[in-house]
Amino acid sequence: MFSRSRRNLACWFALSMGSILVVFAGVVYSIEVKDQLRNFDRELAKKSKAMAAEVQYQLHQGRWQVDLEDVPFLGSNMLPPYNDIVYARWYNPEGKLVQFFGATAPEQLIVNPGFQTIKTSQNQWLRQVTLPVIQDNLLIGYLQVASPMTSIRENLDQTRLSLTLGVPVALGLIGLTGWYLGGLAMKPIRRAYEQLQRFTADASHELRAPLAAVLSNAQVGLLSPVDEDGSQQLHRLENIVEITKSMSVLISNLLFLARHEGSLAPKVLKRIDLVSLLKPLVNEYNAQAVTQNLSLIAHLPEQPVMLNADPELLQQAITNLLNNAFKYTQSGGTVQLQIFTQSHRVIIQVEDNGIGIPAADLPHIFERFYRVDAVRSRQTGGFGLGLSIAQQIVEAHKGRITAKSNFGRGSTFQIELPLRSNF
Amino acid sequence: MVILLVEDDPAQLEPLHAVLSQAGHIVDAVKDGETAQWLVSQKEYDLLILDWMLPTVSGINLCRQYRQTGKSAPVLMLTAKDTTSDKVVGLDAGADDYLVKPVDLIELLARVRALGRRSPLWRGDTLHTADLQLHLTNLTLEREQETIQLSVREFQLMEYLMRHPRQVLSRDQIEQALWEWGTEPESNAVTTLVRRLRQRLQAVGAKDWLETVYGMGYRLNAPSLEQGEQGKG
């Protein structure tokens, strides 16, 4: 699925970028053609004007006469200063051929003044200019000069060659870039998808396991013969009750996660004192610590710490952290609860010297259903949702939750909440 | 049948164990893959029922390794993983059947019977040795129109003997096959059980079929039908 999307993305990218490139190359080429032709025409015009300047129009034996003696190519003794002229022709003002050099010329001037491109029978491209020569406001004739377009053609051939080689290479590069970018774009999508997949797989497993247990307990109860005191049946029913209770906890946790997605509405927040919120919690956990042979040390500030929060949710988050700490600390260990303020935020720390979390698992512990070790949590009866719930609550309060751990030596969970919230 | 059941959730393991035992199977129930791995190397099973997600060694790896050792007993995957690709992976790993939790125990028992039928000795739901028939669904023994009901223990021994006909089975082998892993039979339990089964066999006129091979163990000696020896001894 992902590789197909990536391929699609790369294809569309290559296609759009490729068409832009091809159009661009076409425009560049046509500009180049025009440019080359303009330069060539300018050169040709310069040469033909220089030639025309040599035309003498003078009074000779009482008649005005055109003298082409000094004109390069046309004149008899003039060395041609340019060797790239194929032919030069002189027509009188009536368009009759007077003199020519090079290829045989038509007797009558057949084209209008200006530039023309001609293809000769030898398959040669020529650029021809026909220039009316005017002296003293009098048209004295037409000069027609042609030059081969070899240099232009060579230049353009060169350009075409580099374009035909360059464009496919660039297209290939675009394709590769598209593939790479597609991969880059797919990465977060793939991660989110995998996370969702894992979550649904975990959730389905977690929900099916108790269902399977309930069903098989009930069925065994039905299938087996009733014993005298009914103790077997009683035992099955007790099992079913236990499993159903734990399943109901799981379901309410899941519903909780679904219900409290996103930020909290400002109107549900109350101005509360964190210290007085936590005092009863500390008392409750002190009692539990005694039964578990742990010591709970609470460092609560003397003065109230006021913040805007949903008290029940916040209490739930801290309870989850405390439960976690109690769960993973062996008998004789210590759990510490600390609250202190730092400029604009309050920090709630739950520290234990329990079994800790391996470094490889640390980045995942806030993921739903994530368990550091399946055996351990099954024994301790967790679903791996407590920390995700805590995280979700803290984030809904625009806060941050972090965990540090030293495997085998204990973990520290820290909640940071803004004191003056900008809800 | 001797079944290895691997499931890490005690709430599921216990009722499965109970229902399979009630159906006359000898069930070794373990909670993790490593123990299961060790057990299959120690003991022959007629069927393996494996959960997928297990601590230490997963059910799927267990199945693969079991097949790699060349053992052919059917494997039934019993798991919460329900996608088609999961099933494909499970069956490709060598499982013969795949059931998605939660499973109806009546269906599970039927599947277990179905997988058991693959044994060459099975005909319908009955095991045959000579003209003796052991009905697996209601634990009865039948010969020459006479039918008697066996207790679960007697049935288990009879089934084990019938599955290994004309083979001397040592006391140790019988103990290992009939007593669940981790349970220790009383010193004379096998002897008592053999004596009880002999009485049952006598009741259908199969006297002396269960022979004691002195110093070695026991053997089920069914007279072949062609020789017309039945009822002679």
XYZ file of C-alpha atoms in Angstrom:
656
model
C 0.000 0.000 0.000
C 2.736 2.440 0.980
C 5.053 1.563 -1.854
C 2.155 2.030 -4.283
C 1.382 5.481 -2.875
C 5.049 6.298 -2.941
C 5.283 5.172 -6.556
C 2.227 7.254 -7.429
C 3.660 10.270 -5.699
C 7.004 9.853 -7.461
C 5.242 9.354 -10.816
C 3.093 12.439 -10.501
C 6.044 14.455 -9.317
C 8.203 13.277 -12.204
C 5.361 13.867 -14.658
C 4.612 17.423 -13.540
C 8.214 18.433 -13.031
C 9.132 16.681 -16.277
C 6.518 18.558 -18.313
C 7.667 21.814 -16.793
C 11.225 20.890 -17.720
C 10.309 19.941 -21.280
C 8.337 23.176 -21.813
C 11.186 25.122 -20.290
C 13.729 23.405 -22.545
C 11.507 24.170 -25.562
C 11.250 27.842 -24.653
C 14.990 28.065 -24.051
C 15.622 26.458 -27.418
C 13.301 28.771 -29.334
C 14.818 31.808 -27.619
C 18.222 30.495 -28.576
C 17.101 30.055 -32.188
C 15.783 33.617 -32.369
C 18.873 34.967 -30.690
C 21.234 33.173 -33.014
C 19.276 34.290 -36.050
C 19.213 37.904 -34.904
C 22.970 37.899 -34.364
C 23.510 36.248 -37.697
C 21.233 38.732 -39.453
C 23.018 41.623 -37.756
C 26.367 40.317 -38.999
C 25.015 39.787 -42.483
C 23.423 43.218 -42.539
C 26.674 44.788 -41.378
C 28.584 43.057 -44.161
C 26.086 43.907 -46.818
C 25.910 47.538 -45.663
C 29.688 47.727 -45.800
C 29.492 46.351 -49.312
C 26.751 48.772 -50.241
C 28.844 51.630 -48.897
C 31.422 50.843 -51.533
C 28.971 51.354 -54.362
C 29.908 54.499 -56.229
C 27.181 56.469 -57.834
C 28.735 59.133 -59.892
C 28.468 61.267 -62.961
C 30.365 59.625 -65.675
C 30.535 61.186 -69.107
C 27.442 63.213 -68.337
C 25.446 60.237 -67.069
C 24.853 59.106 -63.577
C 26.273 55.690 -63.318
C 26.632 52.984 -60.717
C 30.209 51.893 -60.271
C 30.695 48.547 -58.588
C 34.437 48.481 -59.038
C 35.224 48.864 -55.356
C 32.530 46.563 -54.057
C 33.920 43.352 -52.607
C 33.049 40.229 -54.621
C 31.352 42.261 -57.307
C 34.248 44.484 -58.192
C 36.993 43.047 -60.328
C 39.949 43.794 -58.140
C 38.576 43.734 -54.697
C 39.836 41.021 -52.329
C 36.961 39.779 -50.351
C 37.391 40.672 -46.689
C 34.868 38.023 -45.665
C 34.982 34.545 -46.988
C 31.557 33.414 -45.862
C 29.599 35.050 -48.636
C 28.142 32.480 -51.026
C 26.955 34.938 -53.548
C 26.488 38.651 -54.113
C 24.232 40.217 -56.715
C 23.574 43.688 -57.892
C 20.212 44.579 -59.395
C 19.401 47.915 -60.881
C 16.443 49.908 -59.507
C 14.149 48.152 -61.926
C 15.160 44.781 -60.571
C 17.295 43.696 -63.505
C 20.439 41.777 -62.720
C 23.524 43.834 -63.372
C 26.347 41.890 -61.912
C 26.785 38.858 -59.699
C 29.288 36.694 -57.929
C 28.829 33.086 -57.008
C 25.881 30.976 -57.974
C 23.889 31.832 -61.075
C 21.324 34.483 -60.271
C 17.847 35.000 -61.593
C 17.641 37.814 -64.144
C 14.878 39.553 -62.305
C 14.779 40.421 -58.631
C 12.103 38.107 -57.284
C 11.991 38.898 -53.613
C 11.164 41.910 -51.544
C 13.904 43.654 -49.608
C 14.674 41.990 -46.279
C 15.895 38.682 -44.932
C 15.034 35.298 -46.344
C 16.074 31.769 -45.520
C 16.754 29.675 -48.578
C 17.450 26.039 -49.023
C 19.667 25.345 -51.997
C 19.554 22.314 -54.234
C 22.743 21.128 -52.542
C 20.767 20.932 -49.351
C 22.499 23.920 -47.930
C 20.736 26.503 -45.824
C 21.440 30.086 -46.733
C 20.401 33.375 -45.251
C 19.898 35.979 -47.879
C 19.490 39.683 -47.450
C 18.172 42.000 -50.106
C 19.136 45.567 -49.438
C 17.873 48.584 -51.367
C 20.809 50.927 -51.822
C 19.851 54.564 -51.624
C 22.198 57.441 -52.186
C 21.136 61.046 -52.041
C 17.536 60.005 -51.658
C 17.713 58.045 -54.834
C 17.338 54.296 -55.188
C 20.344 53.206 -57.145
C 19.838 49.488 -57.011
C 19.541 46.416 -54.868
C 22.323 44.474 -53.291
C 21.581 40.860 -52.568
C 24.014 38.907 -50.404
C 23.763 35.374 -49.012
C 25.743 33.619 -46.356
C 25.589 29.945 -45.300
C 23.890 29.254 -42.002
C 26.388 26.556 -41.102
C 27.581 28.256 -37.930
C 23.996 28.777 -36.695
C 23.097 25.242 -37.507
C 26.170 23.940 -35.749
C 25.377 25.990 -32.687
C 21.753 24.876 -32.665
C 22.733 21.272 -33.264
C 24.989 21.560 -30.253
C 22.168 23.024 -28.162
C 19.727 20.361 -29.343
C 22.224 17.648 -28.545
C 22.811 18.917 -25.036
C 19.067 19.277 -24.538
C 18.272 15.775 -25.826
C 20.936 14.381 -23.537
C 20.303 16.723 -20.628
C 16.504 16.538 -20.480
C 16.314 12.741 -20.015
C 19.085 12.854 -17.427
C 17.239 15.639 -15.611
C 14.006 13.629 -15.908
C 15.741 10.671 -14.358
C 17.045 12.829 -11.560
C 13.560 14.241 -11.062
C 12.193 10.721 -10.869
C 14.774 9.746 -8.271
C 14.120 12.917 -6.308
C 10.399 12.204 -6.491
C 10.969 8.695 -5.202
C 13.087 10.001 -2.352
C 10.629 12.785 -1.493
C 7.791 10.300 -1.706
C 9.580 8.130 0.816
C 10.104 11.135 3.026
C 6.430 12.085 2.820
C 5.365 8.474 3.446
C 7.430 8.107 6.586
C 5.168 9.918 9.079
C 2.078 8.457 7.414
C 3.524 5.003 7.642
C 4.477 5.569 11.269
C 0.985 6.772 12.153
C -0.524 3.858 10.277
C 1.692 1.337 11.990
C 0.888 2.863 15.333
C -2.810 2.581 14.592
C -2.372 -0.982 13.370
C -0.505 -1.888 16.513
C -3.143 -0.190 18.625
C -6.031 -2.011 16.984
C -4.189 -5.310 17.166
C -3.407 -4.735 20.830
C -6.902 -3.526 21.629
C -8.476 -6.486 19.888
C -6.161 -8.848 21.727
C -6.825 -7.205 25.071
C -10.576 -7.280 24.549
C -10.717 -10.790 23.190
C -8.616 -12.353 25.920
C -11.118 -11.612 28.719
C -14.034 -12.439 26.403
C -12.463 -15.786 25.631
C -11.923 -16.397 29.320
C -15.514 -15.479 30.187
C -16.906 -17.661 27.429
C -14.808 -20.693 28.275
C -15.431 -20.389 32.006
C -19.156 -20.172 31.422
C -19.123 -23.064 28.985
C -17.063 -25.325 31.187
C -19.541 -24.534 33.929
C -22.368 -25.593 31.631
C -20.640 -28.653 30.196
C -19.325 -30.204 33.381
C -21.651 -32.116 35.663
C -22.737 -30.234 38.770
C -20.772 -31.461 41.743
C -22.400 -31.913 45.132
C -21.595 -28.603 46.769
C -21.474 -26.719 43.491
C -18.010 -25.393 44.356
C -16.722 -25.833 40.811
C -19.609 -23.866 39.388
C -19.130 -21.235 42.071
C -15.463 -21.005 41.203
C -16.310 -20.489 37.527
C -18.790 -17.767 38.357
C -16.213 -16.031 40.531
C -13.753 -16.207 37.668
C -16.291 -14.684 35.320
C -16.977 -11.856 37.755
C -13.267 -11.123 38.148
C -12.604 -11.146 34.441
C -15.639 -9.021 33.686
C -14.556 -6.448 36.264
C -11.091 -6.140 34.789
C -12.604 -5.958 31.325
C -14.880 -3.167 32.391
C -11.847 -1.245 33.674
C -10.181 -1.774 30.318
C -13.219 -0.619 28.407
C -13.655 2.485 30.526
C -9.981 3.276 30.021
C -10.370 2.924 26.285
C -13.476 5.060 26.292
C -11.668 7.602 28.423
C -8.886 7.805 25.867
C -11.372 8.230 23.052
C -13.448 10.818 24.887
C -10.635 13.100 26.006
C -8.805 13.367 22.730
C -7.547 16.897 22.049
C -7.489 19.988 24.245
C -9.934 20.666 27.017
C -12.616 23.312 26.666
C -11.730 26.344 28.818
C -15.076 26.247 30.610
C -14.445 22.832 32.172
C -11.269 24.140 33.803
C -11.421 25.336 37.353
C -9.037 27.416 39.397
C -7.702 24.820 41.809
C -5.012 24.422 44.411
C -2.798 21.517 43.449
C -1.529 21.025 47.006
C -4.947 20.555 48.542
C -5.921 18.345 45.589
C -3.011 16.037 46.258
C -3.151 15.866 50.066
C -5.975 13.308 50.236
C -4.253 11.321 47.502
C -1.040 11.227 49.539
C -2.956 9.952 52.588
C -4.615 7.258 50.515
C -1.323 6.080 49.049
C 0.394 6.231 52.432
C -2.016 3.545 53.598
C -1.333 1.482 50.491
C 2.416 1.930 50.956
C 2.164 0.379 54.421
C 0.432 -2.740 53.086
C 3.009 -3.046 50.285
C 5.892 -2.357 52.651
C 6.978 0.710 50.682
C 7.659 4.192 51.924
C 5.966 7.147 50.278
C 7.699 10.470 50.753
C 5.724 13.529 49.687
C 7.322 16.966 49.308
C 4.404 19.337 48.915
C 4.896 23.114 49.068
C 3.562 25.040 52.093
C 1.714 27.645 50.102
C -1.038 26.798 47.621
C -0.143 26.255 43.969
C -2.990 27.623 41.907
C -3.612 26.516 38.348
C -6.435 26.075 35.899
C -7.249 22.446 35.499
C -9.870 19.779 35.543
C -9.285 18.454 39.072
C -10.610 14.963 38.434
C -8.542 14.436 35.325
C -5.405 15.821 36.907
C -5.888 13.582 39.905
C -6.333 10.632 37.547
C -3.037 11.407 35.805
C -1.117 11.625 39.067
C -2.859 8.503 40.380
C -1.728 6.621 37.303
C 1.877 7.663 37.861
C 1.691 6.703 41.536
C 0.070 3.352 40.690
C 2.826 2.692 38.215
C 5.511 3.542 40.744
C 3.888 1.316 43.361
C 3.500 -1.502 40.888
C 7.111 -1.598 39.825
C 8.818 -1.005 43.157
C 9.711 -3.997 45.257
C 8.967 -4.291 48.904
C 11.208 -2.015 50.974
C 11.511 0.538 48.184
C 10.706 4.230 48.216
C 8.317 6.307 46.126
C 8.680 10.075 46.203
C 6.114 12.648 45.170
C 7.460 16.161 44.699
C 5.855 19.391 43.647
C 7.778 22.562 42.963
C 7.213 25.684 40.913
C 9.574 27.059 38.316
C 8.899 30.560 36.996
C 5.700 29.966 34.998
C 5.196 26.296 35.499
C 4.606 23.715 38.146
C 6.477 20.443 38.166
C 5.059 17.257 39.632
C 7.595 14.486 40.003
C 6.986 10.857 40.883
C 10.225 9.046 41.567
C 10.768 5.440 42.571
C 13.716 3.161 43.135
C 12.013 0.161 41.588
C 12.867 -2.089 38.684
C 13.173 0.713 36.124
C 12.565 0.638 32.376
C 15.071 -0.616 29.787
C 16.405 2.186 27.591
C 15.001 0.539 24.458
C 11.469 0.622 25.868
C 11.623 4.131 27.282
C 10.555 5.944 24.083
C 7.459 3.719 23.787
C 6.109 3.646 27.308
C 3.468 6.276 26.630
C 2.074 4.311 23.685
C -1.245 2.665 24.247
C -1.047 -0.970 25.350
C 2.712 -0.815 25.386
C 4.119 -3.216 27.918
C 7.755 -3.429 28.821
C 7.316 -7.129 29.470
C 4.159 -9.064 28.815
C 4.702 -11.445 31.717
C 5.391 -8.749 34.209
C 2.353 -6.671 33.423
C 0.065 -9.654 33.222
C 1.160 -10.531 36.724
C 0.652 -6.993 37.925
C -2.649 -6.770 36.160
C -2.098 -3.717 33.967
C -3.299 -3.078 30.456
C -0.568 -0.675 29.459
C -3.015 2.223 29.228
C -2.256 4.116 32.454
C 0.657 6.088 31.102
C -1.099 6.958 27.834
C -4.039 8.231 29.825
C -1.714 10.304 32.023
C -0.024 11.680 28.928
C -3.300 12.521 27.274
C -4.569 14.341 30.360
C -1.354 16.331 30.733
C -1.324 17.264 27.074
C -4.959 18.304 27.262
C -3.812 20.747 29.946
C -1.114 22.067 27.587
C 1.502 20.409 29.733
C 4.255 17.916 29.137
C 5.044 14.527 30.595
C 8.496 12.988 30.513
C 10.115 9.870 31.857
C 13.657 9.095 32.872
C 14.793 5.715 33.981
C 17.776 3.777 35.132
C 17.127 0.133 34.402
C 17.205 -1.749 37.658
C 17.473 1.379 39.752
C 14.227 3.234 39.343
C 12.296 5.695 37.213
C 11.254 9.326 37.420
C 8.096 10.603 35.791
C 7.655 14.325 35.537
C 4.595 16.391 34.694
C 5.062 20.044 33.763
C 1.994 22.255 33.741
C 1.726 25.952 32.939
C 0.840 27.961 36.061
C -0.879 30.824 34.335
C -2.576 29.013 31.565
C -3.371 30.842 28.377
C -6.505 28.911 27.556
C -5.188 -37.978 23.319
C -2.134 -36.498 24.956
C -2.393 -32.768 24.404
C 0.009 -29.929 25.097
C -1.924 -26.747 25.838
C 0.047 -23.493 25.934
C -1.758 -20.327 27.042
C -0.331 -17.559 29.193
C -3.587 -16.203 30.580
C -4.533 -18.344 33.589
C -8.161 -17.241 33.285
C -8.286 -18.917 29.858
C -5.933 -21.797 30.539
C -7.862 -23.244 33.440
C -11.261 -23.748 31.769
C -9.627 -25.035 28.577
C -7.686 -27.521 30.621
C -10.830 -28.530 32.478
C -12.955 -29.080 29.390
C -10.262 -31.022 27.527
C -9.641 -33.244 30.548
C -13.346 -33.900 30.911
C -13.401 -35.017 27.302
C -10.928 -37.737 28.216
C -7.723 -36.116 27.073
C -4.528 -35.983 29.019
C -3.585 -32.332 29.015
C -0.257 -30.778 29.892
C -1.040 -27.124 30.485
C 1.827 -24.627 30.451
C 1.961 -20.844 30.494
C 5.097 -19.993 28.562
C 6.844 -20.932 25.371
C 10.124 -22.010 26.877
C 8.555 -24.660 29.099
C 6.491 -25.865 26.164
C 9.640 -26.089 24.053
C 11.291 -28.224 26.688
C 8.223 -30.440 27.052
C 7.895 -31.245 23.347
C 11.521 -32.335 23.380
C 10.810 -34.675 26.290
C 7.476 -36.179 25.444
C 5.369 -37.276 22.493
C 2.064 -35.451 22.064
C -0.917 -36.268 19.912
C -1.889 -32.616 19.595
C -0.489 -29.180 20.398
C -2.803 -26.258 21.162
C -0.828 -23.030 21.062
C -1.632 -19.438 21.840
C 0.235 -16.999 19.589
C 1.373 -14.330 21.999
C 3.309 -16.064 24.700
C 6.108 -14.968 26.970
C 9.668 -16.130 26.177
C 8.909 -18.063 22.933
C 5.863 -17.132 20.846
C 3.415 -19.806 19.773
C 4.269 -19.254 16.144
C 7.983 -19.806 16.751
C 7.179 -22.814 18.863
C 5.161 -24.258 15.987
C 7.926 -23.576 13.471
C 10.583 -25.154 15.629
C 8.363 -28.142 16.318
C 7.932 -28.704 12.596
C 11.645 -28.239 11.984
C 12.378 -31.128 14.313
C 10.275 -33.216 11.932
C 7.441 -33.995 14.323
C 4.066 -34.433 12.734
C 1.501 -34.194 15.512
C -1.250 -31.739 14.554
C -0.940 -28.171 15.833
C -3.969 -26.000 16.569
C -3.390 -22.263 16.890
C -5.778 -20.644 19.347
C -5.262 -16.908 19.271
C -6.825 -13.467 19.335
C -5.009 -12.488 16.150
C -7.772 -12.528 13.590
C -6.632 -10.946 10.327
C -6.316 -13.021 7.204
C -2.586 -12.401 7.068
C -2.243 -13.643 10.650
C -4.047 -16.833 9.708
C -1.835 -17.279 6.676
C 1.289 -16.798 8.779
C -0.038 -19.219 11.377
C -0.934 -21.948 8.921
C 2.280 -21.459 6.975
C 4.257 -21.856 10.170
C 2.949 -25.407 10.266
C -0.330 -25.166 12.138
C -3.071 -27.558 10.996
C -5.942 -25.473 12.271
C -6.456 -21.894 13.344
C -9.124 -20.746 15.767
C -9.767 -17.131 16.711
C -10.607 -16.292 20.316
C -13.106 -16.204 21.844
C -13.848 -19.758 20.796
C -16.848 -21.895 21.579
C -15.559 -24.818 23.626
C -17.916 -27.218 21.867
C -16.335 -26.215 18.590
C -12.876 -26.514 20.089
C -13.614 -30.073 21.237
C -14.934 -30.949 17.785
C -11.789 -29.542 16.188
C -9.624 -31.476 18.579
C -11.507 -34.652 17.643
C -11.181 -33.776 13.967
C -7.434 -33.281 14.257
C -7.204 -36.529 16.222
C -8.920 -38.402 13.405
C -5.888 -37.883 11.234
C -4.185 -40.703 13.053
C -4.146 -43.799 10.819
C -5.778 -45.836 13.594
C -8.868 -43.635 13.618
C -12.011 -44.702 11.894
C -14.795 -42.273 12.488
C -14.790 -41.593 16.166
C -13.628 -45.076 16.933
C -10.274 -46.772 17.470
C -10.019 -50.328 16.174
C -7.784 -53.185 17.216
C -8.867 -56.535 15.892
C -12.599 -56.669 16.656
C -12.275 -54.411 19.661
C -13.635 -50.910 19.275
C -13.016 -47.934 21.490
C -15.579 -45.188 21.037
C -13.901 -41.872 21.659
C -16.925 -39.654 22.070
C -18.622 -41.583 24.862
C -15.663 -43.520 26.289
C -17.112 -46.959 25.657
C -15.456 -50.219 24.702
C -17.270 -52.547 22.322
C -16.646 -56.138 21.235
C -19.054 -58.686 19.806
C -22.148 -56.572 20.485
C -21.137 -56.110 24.071
C -20.569 -52.556 25.218
C -19.146 -51.326 28.480
C -18.537 -47.873 29.839
C -14.965 -47.020 30.843
C -13.897 -44.497 33.416
C -11.832 -41.604 32.093
C -8.610 -43.123 33.420
C -9.358 -46.574 31.998
C -10.281 -44.998 28.710
C -7.030 -43.061 28.599
C -4.958 -46.177 29.207
C -6.979 -48.165 26.665
C -6.544 -45.442 24.097
C -2.814 -45.288 24.712
C -2.473 -49.054 24.404
C -4.551 -49.179 21.265
C -2.473 -46.489 19.699
C 0.635 -48.579 20.340
C -0.507 -52.149 19.588
C 1.909 -55.074 19.954
C 4.416 -52.790 21.538
C 5.808 -53.281 25.013
C 5.049 -50.129 26.954
C 7.093 -49.615 30.085
C 5.572 -48.408 33.303
C 7.527 -45.188 32.844
C 6.119 -44.635 29.385
C 2.599 -45.175 30.626
C 3.155 -42.826 33.547
C 4.573 -40.162 31.254
C 1.758 -40.492 28.772
C -1.140 -40.673 31.200
C -0.094 -38.387 33.992
C 0.085 -34.709 33.328
C 3.423 -33.068 33.422
C 4.319 -32.129 36.970
C 2.008 -34.649 38.614
C 3.469 -37.714 40.247
C 1.411 -40.956 40.171
C 1.254 -43.041 43.304
C 3.676 -45.980 43.342
C 1.131 -48.626 42.406
C -1.152 -46.429 40.327
C -0.223 -47.998 36.988
C -0.584 -51.515 38.369
C -4.011 -50.702 39.785
C -5.118 -49.087 36.574
C -3.931 -52.041 34.485
C -5.789 -54.415 36.792
C -8.981 -52.394 36.450
C -8.694 -52.298 32.689
C -8.110 -56.053 32.565
C -11.404 -56.556 34.381
C -13.132 -54.348 31.853
C -11.606 -56.245 28.951
C -12.676 -59.509 30.522
C -16.214 -58.193 30.629
C -16.235 -57.993 26.818
C -14.559 -61.380 26.534
C -11.106 -60.065 25.807
C -9.333 -61.925 28.542
C -5.531 -61.983 28.523
C -5.340 -59.327 25.823
C -3.381 -57.097 28.103
C -0.218 -59.037 28.708
C 2.417 -58.364 31.384
C 5.920 -58.645 29.955
C 7.916 -59.460 33.023
C 10.425 -56.803 33.985
C 9.585 -54.664 30.946
C 6.012 -53.516 30.977
C 2.714 -54.216 29.297
C 1.591 -55.099 25.815
C -1.784 -55.144 24.134
C -1.894 -58.478 22.331
C -4.933 -58.598 20.133
C -5.321 -61.950 18.412
C -5.568 -61.454 14.688
C -9.010 -62.136 13.230
C -7.831 -64.457 10.456
C -6.383 -66.985 12.870
C -9.713 -67.187 14.611
C -8.051 -67.035 17.961
C -10.453 -64.659 19.562
C -12.148 -65.887 22.650
C -9.736 -68.783 22.906
C -7.573 -67.746 25.817
